[in-house]
């Protein structure tokens, strides 16, 4: 028991030192390669802690080897813009002046649901509230508010995404066929399949966009809020 305690203490101290040497960003906003390094170090630290048959030096040496690899990748990343892009990736502008950039979302293996979820975490509920949204290489969403940001108070629901109707949300919204067709007409869309995203909030305000085209907004004449 005492041996395991001492081994764990040594590994813990070594782990703290290695993480401190990696810098503050390693603890806060990690790049993809830093995240992998952190997982490796955590796994390597557990093995000699639990298994006394493995020499303690093996675990310490493995952690130091991973630390050296991290420092090497950090030097490569800092050597120039091209190297940084290869090692850490580059930011993706997923909302621009035309609206949602579906190509960038697809490139990052994301859809509109994922984008809106990140927006809500940042304090925004509507696509119309943002002029620009950028996924940084560390996965954080950076935003620039639009002029409409302060005007929108109601929570919108996604009615259509990628040309498909969300039946549950369509039922929740209470949209009539006439109201739905009016929105499609605003977007100059002949069918739902042409729509990349369509959201409607409880006050009747809608946001509709066809892929590769600028988004359009408007407001339906609801008698009071629908939800």
PDB file of C-alpha atoms in Angstrom:
ATOM      1  CA  UNK A   1       0.000   0.000   0.000  1.00  0.00           C
ATOM      2  CA  UNK A   2       2.783   2.428   0.925  1.00  0.00           C
ATOM      3  CA  UNK A   3       4.599   1.631  -2.346  1.00  0.00           C
ATOM      4  CA  UNK A   4       1.526   2.437  -4.425  1.00  0.00           C
ATOM      5  CA  UNK A   5       1.050   5.681  -2.475  1.00  0.00           C
ATOM      6  CA  UNK A   6       4.646   6.805  -3.092  1.00  0.00           C
ATOM      7  CA  UNK A   7       4.535   5.792  -6.776  1.00  0.00           C
ATOM      8  CA  UNK A   8       1.284   7.705  -7.273  1.00  0.00           C
ATOM      9  CA  UNK A   9       2.740  10.761  -5.550  1.00  0.00           C
ATOM     10  CA  UNK A  10       5.813  10.733  -7.789  1.00  0.00           C
ATOM     11  CA  UNK A  11       3.709  10.298 -10.945  1.00  0.00           C
ATOM     12  CA  UNK A  12       1.368  13.086  -9.822  1.00  0.00           C
ATOM     13  CA  UNK A  13       4.220  15.524  -9.234  1.00  0.00           C
ATOM     14  CA  UNK A  14       5.804  14.593 -12.576  1.00  0.00           C
ATOM     15  CA  UNK A  15       2.470  15.078 -14.334  1.00  0.00           C
ATOM     16  CA  UNK A  16       1.985  18.521 -12.776  1.00  0.00           C
ATOM     17  CA  UNK A  17       5.492  19.566 -13.827  1.00  0.00           C
ATOM     18  CA  UNK A  18       4.988  18.351 -17.409  1.00  0.00           C
ATOM     19  CA  UNK A  19       1.634  20.165 -17.729  1.00  0.00           C
ATOM     20  CA  UNK A  20       3.134  23.354 -16.326  1.00  0.00           C
ATOM     21  CA  UNK A  21       6.029  23.164 -18.786  1.00  0.00           C
ATOM     22  CA  UNK A  22       3.554  22.848 -21.643  1.00  0.00           C
ATOM     23  CA  UNK A  23       2.200  26.314 -20.849  1.00  0.00           C
ATOM     24  CA  UNK A  24      -1.115  27.917 -19.915  1.00  0.00           C
ATOM     25  CA  UNK A  25      -2.782  27.302 -23.272  1.00  0.00           C
ATOM     26  CA  UNK A  26      -2.381  23.570 -22.748  1.00  0.00           C
ATOM     27  CA  UNK A  27      -4.604  23.840 -19.679  1.00  0.00           C
ATOM     28  CA  UNK A  28      -7.081  26.273 -21.258  1.00  0.00           C
ATOM     29  CA  UNK A  29      -7.790  26.302 -24.990  1.00  0.00           C
ATOM     30  CA  UNK A  30      -6.058  23.323 -26.583  1.00  0.00           C
ATOM     31  CA  UNK A  31      -5.159  22.747 -30.196  1.00  0.00           C
ATOM     32  CA  UNK A  32      -5.994  19.246 -31.546  1.00  0.00           C
ATOM     33  CA  UNK A  33      -2.440  17.924 -31.161  1.00  0.00           C
ATOM     34  CA  UNK A  34      -2.301  19.270 -27.603  1.00  0.00           C
ATOM     35  CA  UNK A  35      -5.515  17.457 -26.747  1.00  0.00           C
ATOM     36  CA  UNK A  36      -4.024  14.193 -28.050  1.00  0.00           C
ATOM     37  CA  UNK A  37      -0.845  14.773 -26.033  1.00  0.00           C
ATOM     38  CA  UNK A  38      -2.914  15.386 -22.885  1.00  0.00           C
ATOM     39  CA  UNK A  39      -4.820  12.131 -23.365  1.00  0.00           C
ATOM     40  CA  UNK A  40      -1.577  10.227 -23.909  1.00  0.00           C
ATOM     41  CA  UNK A  41       0.040  11.639 -20.790  1.00  0.00           C
ATOM     42  CA  UNK A  42      -3.043  10.855 -18.693  1.00  0.00           C
ATOM     43  CA  UNK A  43      -3.018   7.245 -19.911  1.00  0.00           C
ATOM     44  CA  UNK A  44       0.719   6.849 -19.396  1.00  0.00           C
ATOM     45  CA  UNK A  45       0.423   8.215 -15.864  1.00  0.00           C
ATOM     46  CA  UNK A  46      -2.238   5.666 -14.885  1.00  0.00           C
ATOM     47  CA  UNK A  47      -0.309   2.554 -15.904  1.00  0.00           C
ATOM     48  CA  UNK A  48       2.649   2.733 -13.457  1.00  0.00           C
ATOM     49  CA  UNK A  49       0.354   4.029 -10.708  1.00  0.00           C
ATOM     50  CA  UNK A  50      -1.799   0.900 -10.706  1.00  0.00           C
ATOM     51  CA  UNK A  51       0.706  -1.760 -11.782  1.00  0.00           C
ATOM     52  CA  UNK A  52       3.665  -2.077  -9.407  1.00  0.00           C
ATOM     53  CA  UNK A  53       5.280  -4.647 -11.709  1.00  0.00           C
ATOM     54  CA  UNK A  54       6.078  -1.862 -14.178  1.00  0.00           C
ATOM     55  CA  UNK A  55       9.207   0.116 -13.222  1.00  0.00           C
ATOM     56  CA  UNK A  56       8.284   3.630 -12.188  1.00  0.00           C
ATOM     57  CA  UNK A  57      11.031   5.010 -14.406  1.00  0.00           C
ATOM     58  CA  UNK A  58       9.271   3.608 -17.472  1.00  0.00           C
ATOM     59  CA  UNK A  59       6.200   5.722 -16.807  1.00  0.00           C
ATOM     60  CA  UNK A  60       8.210   8.877 -16.126  1.00  0.00           C
ATOM     61  CA  UNK A  61      10.331   8.318 -19.247  1.00  0.00           C
ATOM     62  CA  UNK A  62       7.221   7.814 -21.400  1.00  0.00           C
ATOM     63  CA  UNK A  63       5.655  11.057 -20.137  1.00  0.00           C
ATOM     64  CA  UNK A  64       8.860  12.982 -20.763  1.00  0.00           C
ATOM     65  CA  UNK A  65       9.042  11.518 -24.285  1.00  0.00           C
ATOM     66  CA  UNK A  66       5.530  12.759 -25.023  1.00  0.00           C
ATOM     67  CA  UNK A  67       6.461  16.153 -23.574  1.00  0.00           C
ATOM     68  CA  UNK A  68       9.480  16.348 -25.923  1.00  0.00           C
ATOM     69  CA  UNK A  69       7.176  15.497 -28.847  1.00  0.00           C
ATOM     70  CA  UNK A  70       4.801  18.263 -27.776  1.00  0.00           C
ATOM     71  CA  UNK A  71       7.611  20.802 -27.659  1.00  0.00           C
ATOM     72  CA  UNK A  72       8.798  19.686 -31.103  1.00  0.00           C
ATOM     73  CA  UNK A  73       5.322  20.139 -32.587  1.00  0.00           C
ATOM     74  CA  UNK A  74       5.049  23.549 -30.884  1.00  0.00           C
ATOM     75  CA  UNK A  75       8.288  24.662 -32.557  1.00  0.00           C
ATOM     76  CA  UNK A  76       7.011  23.470 -35.942  1.00  0.00           C
ATOM     77  CA  UNK A  77       3.719  25.310 -35.377  1.00  0.00           C
ATOM     78  CA  UNK A  78       5.553  28.566 -34.615  1.00  0.00           C
ATOM     79  CA  UNK A  79       7.842  28.332 -37.645  1.00  0.00           C
ATOM     80  CA  UNK A  80       5.327  29.859 -40.058  1.00  0.00           C
ATOM     81  CA  UNK A  81       1.716  30.223 -41.161  1.00  0.00           C
ATOM     82  CA  UNK A  82       1.787  27.134 -43.400  1.00  0.00           C
ATOM     83  CA  UNK A  83       3.250  24.939 -40.672  1.00  0.00           C
ATOM     84  CA  UNK A  84       0.700  26.263 -38.159  1.00  0.00           C
ATOM     85  CA  UNK A  85      -2.129  25.424 -40.553  1.00  0.00           C
ATOM     86  CA  UNK A  86      -0.822  21.874 -41.058  1.00  0.00           C
ATOM     87  CA  UNK A  87      -0.292  21.181 -37.340  1.00  0.00           C
ATOM     88  CA  UNK A  88      -3.254  22.989 -35.780  1.00  0.00           C
ATOM     89  CA  UNK A  89      -5.623  23.640 -38.664  1.00  0.00           C
ATOM     90  CA  UNK A  90      -7.153  27.006 -39.506  1.00  0.00           C
ATOM     91  CA  UNK A  91     -10.243  28.970 -38.421  1.00  0.00           C
ATOM     92  CA  UNK A  92     -13.499  28.365 -40.319  1.00  0.00           C
ATOM     93  CA  UNK A  93     -15.922  31.212 -41.023  1.00  0.00           C
ATOM     94  CA  UNK A  94     -19.283  29.440 -40.717  1.00  0.00           C
ATOM     95  CA  UNK A  95     -21.461  32.573 -40.763  1.00  0.00           C
ATOM     96  CA  UNK A  96     -20.607  35.491 -43.040  1.00  0.00           C
ATOM     97  CA  UNK A  97     -22.429  38.477 -44.533  1.00  0.00           C
ATOM     98  CA  UNK A  98     -24.511  36.113 -46.688  1.00  0.00           C
ATOM     99  CA  UNK A  99     -25.526  33.890 -43.783  1.00  0.00           C
ATOM    100  CA  UNK A 100     -24.585  30.301 -43.008  1.00  0.00           C
ATOM    101  CA  UNK A 101     -21.689  28.872 -45.007  1.00  0.00           C
ATOM    102  CA  UNK A 102     -22.864  25.295 -45.485  1.00  0.00           C
ATOM    103  CA  UNK A 103     -19.642  24.310 -47.252  1.00  0.00           C
ATOM    104  CA  UNK A 104     -17.548  25.273 -44.216  1.00  0.00           C
ATOM    105  CA  UNK A 105     -19.918  23.448 -41.877  1.00  0.00           C
ATOM    106  CA  UNK A 106     -19.641  20.289 -43.960  1.00  0.00           C
ATOM    107  CA  UNK A 107     -15.854  20.624 -44.058  1.00  0.00           C
ATOM    108  CA  UNK A 108     -15.892  20.541 -40.239  1.00  0.00           C
ATOM    109  CA  UNK A 109     -18.319  17.583 -40.100  1.00  0.00           C
ATOM    110  CA  UNK A 110     -21.049  19.780 -38.644  1.00  0.00           C
ATOM    111  CA  UNK A 111     -24.603  20.782 -39.479  1.00  0.00           C
ATOM    112  CA  UNK A 112     -26.872  23.697 -38.579  1.00  0.00           C
ATOM    113  CA  UNK A 113     -27.940  22.010 -35.329  1.00  0.00           C
ATOM    114  CA  UNK A 114     -24.321  21.914 -34.147  1.00  0.00           C
ATOM    115  CA  UNK A 115     -23.832  25.558 -35.099  1.00  0.00           C
ATOM    116  CA  UNK A 116     -26.943  26.748 -33.270  1.00  0.00           C
ATOM    117  CA  UNK A 117     -25.985  24.695 -30.215  1.00  0.00           C
ATOM    118  CA  UNK A 118     -22.597  26.477 -30.118  1.00  0.00           C
ATOM    119  CA  UNK A 119     -24.359  29.817 -30.584  1.00  0.00           C
ATOM    120  CA  UNK A 120     -26.663  29.185 -27.638  1.00  0.00           C
ATOM    121  CA  UNK A 121     -23.648  28.379 -25.483  1.00  0.00           C
ATOM    122  CA  UNK A 122     -22.252  31.783 -26.523  1.00  0.00           C
ATOM    123  CA  UNK A 123     -25.521  33.538 -25.623  1.00  0.00           C
ATOM    124  CA  UNK A 124     -27.232  33.763 -29.038  1.00  0.00           C
ATOM    125  CA  UNK A 125     -30.445  32.012 -30.036  1.00  0.00           C
ATOM    126  CA  UNK A 126     -30.984  33.173 -33.624  1.00  0.00           C
ATOM    127  CA  UNK A 127     -28.812  32.988 -36.755  1.00  0.00           C
ATOM    128  CA  UNK A 128     -29.931  36.524 -37.506  1.00  0.00           C
ATOM    129  CA  UNK A 129     -28.136  37.822 -34.418  1.00  0.00           C
ATOM    130  CA  UNK A 130     -24.684  37.153 -35.855  1.00  0.00           C
ATOM    131  CA  UNK A 131     -22.911  38.963 -38.647  1.00  0.00           C
ATOM    132  CA  UNK A 132     -19.931  36.619 -38.454  1.00  0.00           C
ATOM    133  CA  UNK A 133     -19.228  33.376 -36.616  1.00  0.00           C
ATOM    134  CA  UNK A 134     -15.834  31.686 -36.695  1.00  0.00           C
ATOM    135  CA  UNK A 135     -14.822  28.308 -35.378  1.00  0.00           C
ATOM    136  CA  UNK A 136     -11.249  28.762 -34.216  1.00  0.00           C
ATOM    137  CA  UNK A 137      -8.727  25.960 -34.666  1.00  0.00           C
ATOM    138  CA  UNK A 138      -9.169  25.039 -30.976  1.00  0.00           C
ATOM    139  CA  UNK A 139     -12.924  24.539 -31.458  1.00  0.00           C
ATOM    140  CA  UNK A 140     -14.067  27.758 -29.787  1.00  0.00           C
ATOM    141  CA  UNK A 141     -16.784  29.814 -31.505  1.00  0.00           C
ATOM    142  CA  UNK A 142     -15.932  33.498 -31.958  1.00  0.00           C
ATOM    143  CA  UNK A 143     -18.792  35.828 -32.884  1.00  0.00           C
ATOM    144  CA  UNK A 144     -19.535  39.306 -34.228  1.00  0.00           C
ATOM    145  CA  UNK A 145     -23.035  40.599 -33.544  1.00  0.00           C
ATOM    146  CA  UNK A 146     -25.309  41.926 -36.262  1.00  0.00           C
ATOM    147  CA  UNK A 147     -27.445  45.058 -35.977  1.00  0.00           C
ATOM    148  CA  UNK A 148     -30.455  42.847 -35.216  1.00  0.00           C
ATOM    149  CA  UNK A 149     -28.854  41.189 -32.195  1.00  0.00           C
ATOM    150  CA  UNK A 150     -30.651  43.279 -29.562  1.00  0.00           C
ATOM    151  CA  UNK A 151     -34.039  43.121 -31.283  1.00  0.00           C
ATOM    152  CA  UNK A 152     -34.448  39.352 -31.158  1.00  0.00           C
ATOM    153  CA  UNK A 153     -35.748  37.990 -27.878  1.00  0.00           C
ATOM    154  CA  UNK A 154     -37.738  34.903 -28.881  1.00  0.00           C
ATOM    155  CA  UNK A 155     -36.307  31.417 -29.243  1.00  0.00           C
ATOM    156  CA  UNK A 156     -36.478  30.128 -32.836  1.00  0.00           C
ATOM    157  CA  UNK A 157     -36.889  26.498 -33.847  1.00  0.00           C
ATOM    158  CA  UNK A 158     -35.432  24.830 -36.926  1.00  0.00           C
ATOM    159  CA  UNK A 159     -38.252  23.977 -39.334  1.00  0.00           C
ATOM    160  CA  UNK A 160     -36.091  22.945 -42.301  1.00  0.00           C
ATOM    161  CA  UNK A 161     -32.453  21.953 -42.573  1.00  0.00           C
ATOM    162  CA  UNK A 162     -30.635  20.565 -45.578  1.00  0.00           C
ATOM    163  CA  UNK A 163     -33.847  20.352 -47.570  1.00  0.00           C
ATOM    164  CA  UNK A 164     -35.749  18.299 -44.987  1.00  0.00           C
ATOM    165  CA  UNK A 165     -38.638  19.311 -42.753  1.00  0.00           C
ATOM    166  CA  UNK A 166     -38.373  18.667 -39.025  1.00  0.00           C
ATOM    167  CA  UNK A 167     -41.914  17.403 -38.471  1.00  0.00           C
ATOM    168  CA  UNK A 168     -41.802  17.785 -34.706  1.00  0.00           C
ATOM    169  CA  UNK A 169     -40.704  21.434 -34.907  1.00  0.00           C
ATOM    170  CA  UNK A 170     -43.133  22.129 -37.736  1.00  0.00           C
ATOM    171  CA  UNK A 171     -45.952  20.866 -35.522  1.00  0.00           C
ATOM    172  CA  UNK A 172     -44.631  22.874 -32.549  1.00  0.00           C
ATOM    173  CA  UNK A 173     -44.472  26.074 -34.587  1.00  0.00           C
ATOM    174  CA  UNK A 174     -48.082  25.783 -35.646  1.00  0.00           C
ATOM    175  CA  UNK A 175     -47.246  27.062 -39.127  1.00  0.00           C
ATOM    176  CA  UNK A 176     -50.104  26.775 -41.585  1.00  0.00           C
ATOM    177  CA  UNK A 177     -49.468  25.672 -45.167  1.00  0.00           C
ATOM    178  CA  UNK A 178     -50.069  29.225 -46.349  1.00  0.00           C
ATOM    179  CA  UNK A 179     -47.515  30.629 -43.884  1.00  0.00           C
ATOM    180  CA  UNK A 180     -44.989  27.965 -44.825  1.00  0.00           C
ATOM    181  CA  UNK A 181     -45.460  28.600 -48.540  1.00  0.00           C
ATOM    182  CA  UNK A 182     -45.102  32.338 -47.957  1.00  0.00           C
ATOM    183  CA  UNK A 183     -41.656  31.762 -46.447  1.00  0.00           C
ATOM    184  CA  UNK A 184     -40.651  29.547 -49.385  1.00  0.00           C
ATOM    185  CA  UNK A 185     -41.816  32.274 -51.753  1.00  0.00           C
ATOM    186  CA  UNK A 186     -39.696  34.844 -49.878  1.00  0.00           C
ATOM    187  CA  UNK A 187     -36.662  32.642 -50.515  1.00  0.00           C
ATOM    188  CA  UNK A 188     -37.648  32.138 -54.186  1.00  0.00           C
ATOM    189  CA  UNK A 189     -37.700  28.411 -53.516  1.00  0.00           C
ATOM    190  CA  UNK A 190     -39.959  26.082 -55.469  1.00  0.00           C
ATOM    191  CA  UNK A 191     -39.693  23.285 -52.936  1.00  0.00           C
ATOM    192  CA  UNK A 192     -38.364  22.488 -49.473  1.00  0.00           C
ATOM    193  CA  UNK A 193     -35.421  20.652 -51.022  1.00  0.00           C
ATOM    194  CA  UNK A 194     -33.919  23.969 -52.105  1.00  0.00           C
ATOM    195  CA  UNK A 195     -33.769  25.268 -48.512  1.00  0.00           C
ATOM    196  CA  UNK A 196     -30.565  24.983 -46.498  1.00  0.00           C
ATOM    197  CA  UNK A 197     -32.062  26.277 -43.265  1.00  0.00           C
ATOM    198  CA  UNK A 198     -35.358  27.749 -42.124  1.00  0.00           C
ATOM    199  CA  UNK A 199     -36.079  28.877 -38.581  1.00  0.00           C
ATOM    200  CA  UNK A 200     -39.142  30.557 -37.075  1.00  0.00           C
ATOM    201  CA  UNK A 201     -39.540  32.051 -33.605  1.00  0.00           C
ATOM    202  CA  UNK A 202     -42.635  32.436 -31.440  1.00  0.00           C
ATOM    203  CA  UNK A 203     -43.333  35.964 -32.628  1.00  0.00           C
ATOM    204  CA  UNK A 204     -43.389  34.932 -36.297  1.00  0.00           C
ATOM    205  CA  UNK A 205     -39.935  36.155 -37.270  1.00  0.00           C
ATOM    206  CA  UNK A 206     -38.284  33.804 -39.748  1.00  0.00           C
ATOM    207  CA  UNK A 207     -34.812  33.227 -41.178  1.00  0.00           C
ATOM    208  CA  UNK A 208     -34.530  31.327 -44.447  1.00  0.00           C
ATOM    209  CA  UNK A 209     -31.539  30.593 -46.657  1.00  0.00           C
ATOM    210  CA  UNK A 210     -30.790  28.588 -49.753  1.00  0.00           C
ATOM    211  CA  UNK A 211     -27.256  27.144 -49.996  1.00  0.00           C
ATOM    212  CA  UNK A 212     -24.819  29.492 -51.773  1.00  0.00           C
ATOM    213  CA  UNK A 213     -27.329  32.369 -51.560  1.00  0.00           C
ATOM    214  CA  UNK A 214     -27.808  35.243 -49.124  1.00  0.00           C
ATOM    215  CA  UNK A 215     -30.236  34.639 -46.286  1.00  0.00           C
ATOM    216  CA  UNK A 216     -33.592  36.398 -46.086  1.00  0.00           C
ATOM    217  CA  UNK A 217     -35.689  37.359 -43.088  1.00  0.00           C
ATOM    218  CA  UNK A 218     -39.242  38.456 -42.499  1.00  0.00           C
ATOM    219  CA  UNK A 219     -42.110  38.263 -40.077  1.00  0.00           C
ATOM    220  CA  UNK A 220     -45.402  36.414 -40.246  1.00  0.00           C
ATOM    221  CA  UNK A 221     -48.523  37.963 -38.804  1.00  0.00           C
ATOM    222  CA  UNK A 222     -49.078  35.810 -35.729  1.00  0.00           C
ATOM    223  CA  UNK A 223     -51.890  36.663 -33.326  1.00  0.00           C
ATOM    224  CA  UNK A 224     -49.793  36.612 -30.204  1.00  0.00           C
ATOM    225  CA  UNK A 225     -46.905  34.245 -29.615  1.00  0.00           C
ATOM    226  CA  UNK A 226     -47.372  30.628 -30.739  1.00  0.00           C
ATOM    227  CA  UNK A 227     -44.958  29.095 -28.196  1.00  0.00           C
TER     228      UNK A 227
END
